mmCIF file of C-alpha atoms in Angstrom:
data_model
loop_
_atom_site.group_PDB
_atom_site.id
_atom_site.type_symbol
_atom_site.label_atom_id
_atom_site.label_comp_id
_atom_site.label_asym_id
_atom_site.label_seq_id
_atom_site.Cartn_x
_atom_site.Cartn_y
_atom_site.Cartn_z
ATOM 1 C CA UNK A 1 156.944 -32.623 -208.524
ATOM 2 C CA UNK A 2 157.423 -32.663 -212.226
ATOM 3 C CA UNK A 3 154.748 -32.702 -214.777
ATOM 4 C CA UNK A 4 156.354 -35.900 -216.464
ATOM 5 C CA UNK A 5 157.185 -39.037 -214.903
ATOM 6 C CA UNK A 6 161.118 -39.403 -214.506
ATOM 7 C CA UNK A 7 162.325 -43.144 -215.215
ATOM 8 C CA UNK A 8 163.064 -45.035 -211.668
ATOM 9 C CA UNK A 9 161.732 -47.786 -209.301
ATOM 10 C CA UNK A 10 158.533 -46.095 -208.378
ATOM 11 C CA UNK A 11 157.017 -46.979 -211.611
ATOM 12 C CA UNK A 12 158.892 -50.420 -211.565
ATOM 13 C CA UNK A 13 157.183 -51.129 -208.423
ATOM 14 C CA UNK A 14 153.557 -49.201 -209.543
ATOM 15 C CA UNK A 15 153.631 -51.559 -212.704
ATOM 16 C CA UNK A 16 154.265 -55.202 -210.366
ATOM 17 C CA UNK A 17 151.515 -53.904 -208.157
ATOM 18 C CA UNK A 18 148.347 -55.819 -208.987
ATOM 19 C CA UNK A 19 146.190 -54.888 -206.024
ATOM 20 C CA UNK A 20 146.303 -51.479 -206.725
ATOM 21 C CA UNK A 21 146.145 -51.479 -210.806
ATOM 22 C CA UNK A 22 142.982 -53.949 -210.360
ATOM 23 C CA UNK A 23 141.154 -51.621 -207.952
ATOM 24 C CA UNK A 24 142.019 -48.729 -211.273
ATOM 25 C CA UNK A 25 144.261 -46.554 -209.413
ATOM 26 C CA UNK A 26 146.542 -44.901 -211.835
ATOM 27 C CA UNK A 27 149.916 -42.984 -211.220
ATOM 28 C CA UNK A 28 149.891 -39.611 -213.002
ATOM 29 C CA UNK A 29 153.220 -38.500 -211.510
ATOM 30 C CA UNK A 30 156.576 -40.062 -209.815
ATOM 31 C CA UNK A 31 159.125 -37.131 -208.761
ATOM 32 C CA UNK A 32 162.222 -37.888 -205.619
ATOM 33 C CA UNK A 33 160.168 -38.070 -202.919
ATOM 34 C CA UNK A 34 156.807 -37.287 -204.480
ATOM 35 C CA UNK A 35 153.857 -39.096 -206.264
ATOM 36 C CA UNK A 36 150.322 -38.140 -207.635
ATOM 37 C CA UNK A 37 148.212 -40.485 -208.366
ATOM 38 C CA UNK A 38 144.398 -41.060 -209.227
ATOM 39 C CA UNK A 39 141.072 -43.221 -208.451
ATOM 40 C CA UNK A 40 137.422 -43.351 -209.096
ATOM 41 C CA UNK A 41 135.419 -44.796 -206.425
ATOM 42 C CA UNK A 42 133.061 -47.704 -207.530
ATOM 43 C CA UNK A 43 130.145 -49.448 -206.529
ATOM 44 C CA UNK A 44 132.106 -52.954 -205.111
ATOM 45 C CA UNK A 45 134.202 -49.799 -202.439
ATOM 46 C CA UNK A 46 131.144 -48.778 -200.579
ATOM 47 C CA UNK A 47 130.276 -49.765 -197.985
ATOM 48 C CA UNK A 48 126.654 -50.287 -195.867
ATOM 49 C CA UNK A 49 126.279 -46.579 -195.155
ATOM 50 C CA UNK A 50 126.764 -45.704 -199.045
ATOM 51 C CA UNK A 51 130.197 -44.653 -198.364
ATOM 52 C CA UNK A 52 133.394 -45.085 -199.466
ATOM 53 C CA UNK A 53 135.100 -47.832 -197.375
ATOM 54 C CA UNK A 54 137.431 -46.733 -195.300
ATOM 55 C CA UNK A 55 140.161 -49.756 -196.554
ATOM 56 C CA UNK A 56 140.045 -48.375 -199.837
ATOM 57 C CA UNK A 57 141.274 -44.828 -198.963
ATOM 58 C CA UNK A 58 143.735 -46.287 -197.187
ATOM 59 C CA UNK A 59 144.805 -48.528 -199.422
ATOM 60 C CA UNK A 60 145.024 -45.397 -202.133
ATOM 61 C CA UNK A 61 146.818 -43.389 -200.279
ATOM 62 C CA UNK A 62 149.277 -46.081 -199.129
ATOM 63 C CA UNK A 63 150.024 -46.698 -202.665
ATOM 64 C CA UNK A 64 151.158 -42.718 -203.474
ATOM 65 C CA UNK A 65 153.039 -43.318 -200.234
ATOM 66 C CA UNK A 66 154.803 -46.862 -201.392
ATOM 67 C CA UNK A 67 155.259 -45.024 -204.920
ATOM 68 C CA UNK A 68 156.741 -41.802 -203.472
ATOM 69 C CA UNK A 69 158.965 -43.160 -200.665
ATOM 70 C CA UNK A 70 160.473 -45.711 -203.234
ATOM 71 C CA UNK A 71 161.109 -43.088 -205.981
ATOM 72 C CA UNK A 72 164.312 -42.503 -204.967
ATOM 73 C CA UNK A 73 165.432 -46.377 -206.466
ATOM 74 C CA UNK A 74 166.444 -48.924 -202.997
ATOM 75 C CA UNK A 75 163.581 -50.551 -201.905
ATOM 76 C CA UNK A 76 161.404 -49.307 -199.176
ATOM 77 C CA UNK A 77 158.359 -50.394 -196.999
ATOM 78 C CA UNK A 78 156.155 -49.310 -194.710
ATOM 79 C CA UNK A 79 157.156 -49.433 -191.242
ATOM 80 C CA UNK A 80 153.747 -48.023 -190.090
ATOM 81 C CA UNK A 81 151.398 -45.324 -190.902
ATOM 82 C CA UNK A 82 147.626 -44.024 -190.075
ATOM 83 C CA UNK A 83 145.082 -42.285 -191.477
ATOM 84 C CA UNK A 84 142.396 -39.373 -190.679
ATOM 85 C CA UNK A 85 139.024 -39.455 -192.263
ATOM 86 C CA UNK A 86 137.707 -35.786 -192.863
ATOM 87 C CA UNK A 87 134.885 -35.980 -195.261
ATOM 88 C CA UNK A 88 133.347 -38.959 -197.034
ATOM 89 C CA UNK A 89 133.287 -39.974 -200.620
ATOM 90 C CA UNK A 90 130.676 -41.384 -202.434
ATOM 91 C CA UNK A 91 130.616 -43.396 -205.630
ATOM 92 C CA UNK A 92 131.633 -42.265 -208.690
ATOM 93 C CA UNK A 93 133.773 -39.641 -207.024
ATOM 94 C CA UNK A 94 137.244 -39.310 -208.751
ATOM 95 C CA UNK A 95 139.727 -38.896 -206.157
ATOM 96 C CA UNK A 96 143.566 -37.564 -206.435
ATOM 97 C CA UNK A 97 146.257 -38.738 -203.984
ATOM 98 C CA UNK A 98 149.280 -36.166 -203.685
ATOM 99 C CA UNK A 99 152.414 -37.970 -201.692
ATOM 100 C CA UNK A 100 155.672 -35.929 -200.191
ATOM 101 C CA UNK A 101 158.109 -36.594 -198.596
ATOM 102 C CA UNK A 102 158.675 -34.701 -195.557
ATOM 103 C CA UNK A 103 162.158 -36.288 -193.794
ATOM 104 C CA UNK A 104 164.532 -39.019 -194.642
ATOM 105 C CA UNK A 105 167.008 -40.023 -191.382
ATOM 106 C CA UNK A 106 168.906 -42.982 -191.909
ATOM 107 C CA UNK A 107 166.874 -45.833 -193.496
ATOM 108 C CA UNK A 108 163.835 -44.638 -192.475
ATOM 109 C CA UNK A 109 161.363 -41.135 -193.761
ATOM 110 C CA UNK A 110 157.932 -39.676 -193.094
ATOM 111 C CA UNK A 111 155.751 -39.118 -195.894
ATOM 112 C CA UNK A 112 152.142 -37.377 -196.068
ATOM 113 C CA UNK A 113 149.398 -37.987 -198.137
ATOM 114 C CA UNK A 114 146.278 -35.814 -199.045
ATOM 115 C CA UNK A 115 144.120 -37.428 -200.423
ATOM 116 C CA UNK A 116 141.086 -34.847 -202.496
ATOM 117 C CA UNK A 117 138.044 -34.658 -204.297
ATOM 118 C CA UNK A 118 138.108 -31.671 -206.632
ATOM 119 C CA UNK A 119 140.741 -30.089 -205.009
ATOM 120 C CA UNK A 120 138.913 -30.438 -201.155
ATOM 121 C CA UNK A 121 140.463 -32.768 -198.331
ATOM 122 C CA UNK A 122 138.860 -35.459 -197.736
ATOM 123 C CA UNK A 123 141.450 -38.131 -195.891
ATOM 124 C CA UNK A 124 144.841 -37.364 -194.639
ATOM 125 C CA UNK A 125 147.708 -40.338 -194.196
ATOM 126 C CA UNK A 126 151.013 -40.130 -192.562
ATOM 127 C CA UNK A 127 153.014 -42.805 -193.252
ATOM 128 C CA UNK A 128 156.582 -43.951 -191.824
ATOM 129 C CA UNK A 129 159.406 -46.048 -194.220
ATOM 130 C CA UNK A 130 162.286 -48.214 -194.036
ATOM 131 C CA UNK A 131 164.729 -48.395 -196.666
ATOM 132 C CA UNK A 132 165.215 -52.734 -196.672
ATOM 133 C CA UNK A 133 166.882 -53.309 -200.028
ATOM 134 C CA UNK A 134 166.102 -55.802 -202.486
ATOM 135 C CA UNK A 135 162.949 -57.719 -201.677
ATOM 136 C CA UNK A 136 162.361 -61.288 -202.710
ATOM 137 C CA UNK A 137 160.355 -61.330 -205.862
ATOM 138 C CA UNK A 138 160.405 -58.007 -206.351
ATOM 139 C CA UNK A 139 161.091 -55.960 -209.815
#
């Protein structure tokens, strides 16, 4: 992945996505195939056992998927994905997403996501894509 963000639909897309921008997730990097993005938990994403909510780290790591798979420009969806919880994270915690493409075939691709907290594993996310085209409403 580069260091610098290269011009393309990813950040299009990143930039129209209000869910994610209002929740503060930020993307640091867009590369073919690739995306790194950021997130501080806060109070209003944990949940009753002090926790991050489980939504919430999938919905950040679906994001670095979405931005990754549709970095390279026709648009793309999910056509499923799931996700592995392997340690928790607590408020305040700053947390990095790192998407990559593993496989294209056809319309459709795998993509992982790790998603960390200083550098340690906490939530892993596979998730599957289908090239659709243009979208209604969409940049």
């Amino acid at each position: 992945m580069t260091q610098a963000m290269s011009d393309g639909s990813a950040q299009a897309m990143f930039a129209a996505d209000e869910a994610s921008r209002a929740l503060g997730i930020t993307l640091l990097e867009a590369a073919e195939g690739a995306a790194k993005l950021r997130m501080t938990v806060t109070p209003a994403m944990v949940n009753g056992h002090g926790i991050a909510h489980g939504g919430y780290l999938f919905l950040f790591a679906d994001t670095a998927f979405a931005c990754a798979c549709n970095s390279h420009g026709p648009v793309t969806v999910a056509s499923g994905a799931d996700i592995s919880f392997v340690r928790p994270a607590r408020e305040g915690d700053t947390l990095t997403a790192l998407a990559e493409e593993r496989t294209t075939y056809g319309r459709s691709g795998i993509y992982d996501v790790s998603v960390l907290r200083d550098g340690e594993v906490i939530a892993e996310f596979r998730g599957r894509s289908r090239t659709v085209g243009r979208v209604e409403g969409s940049p």
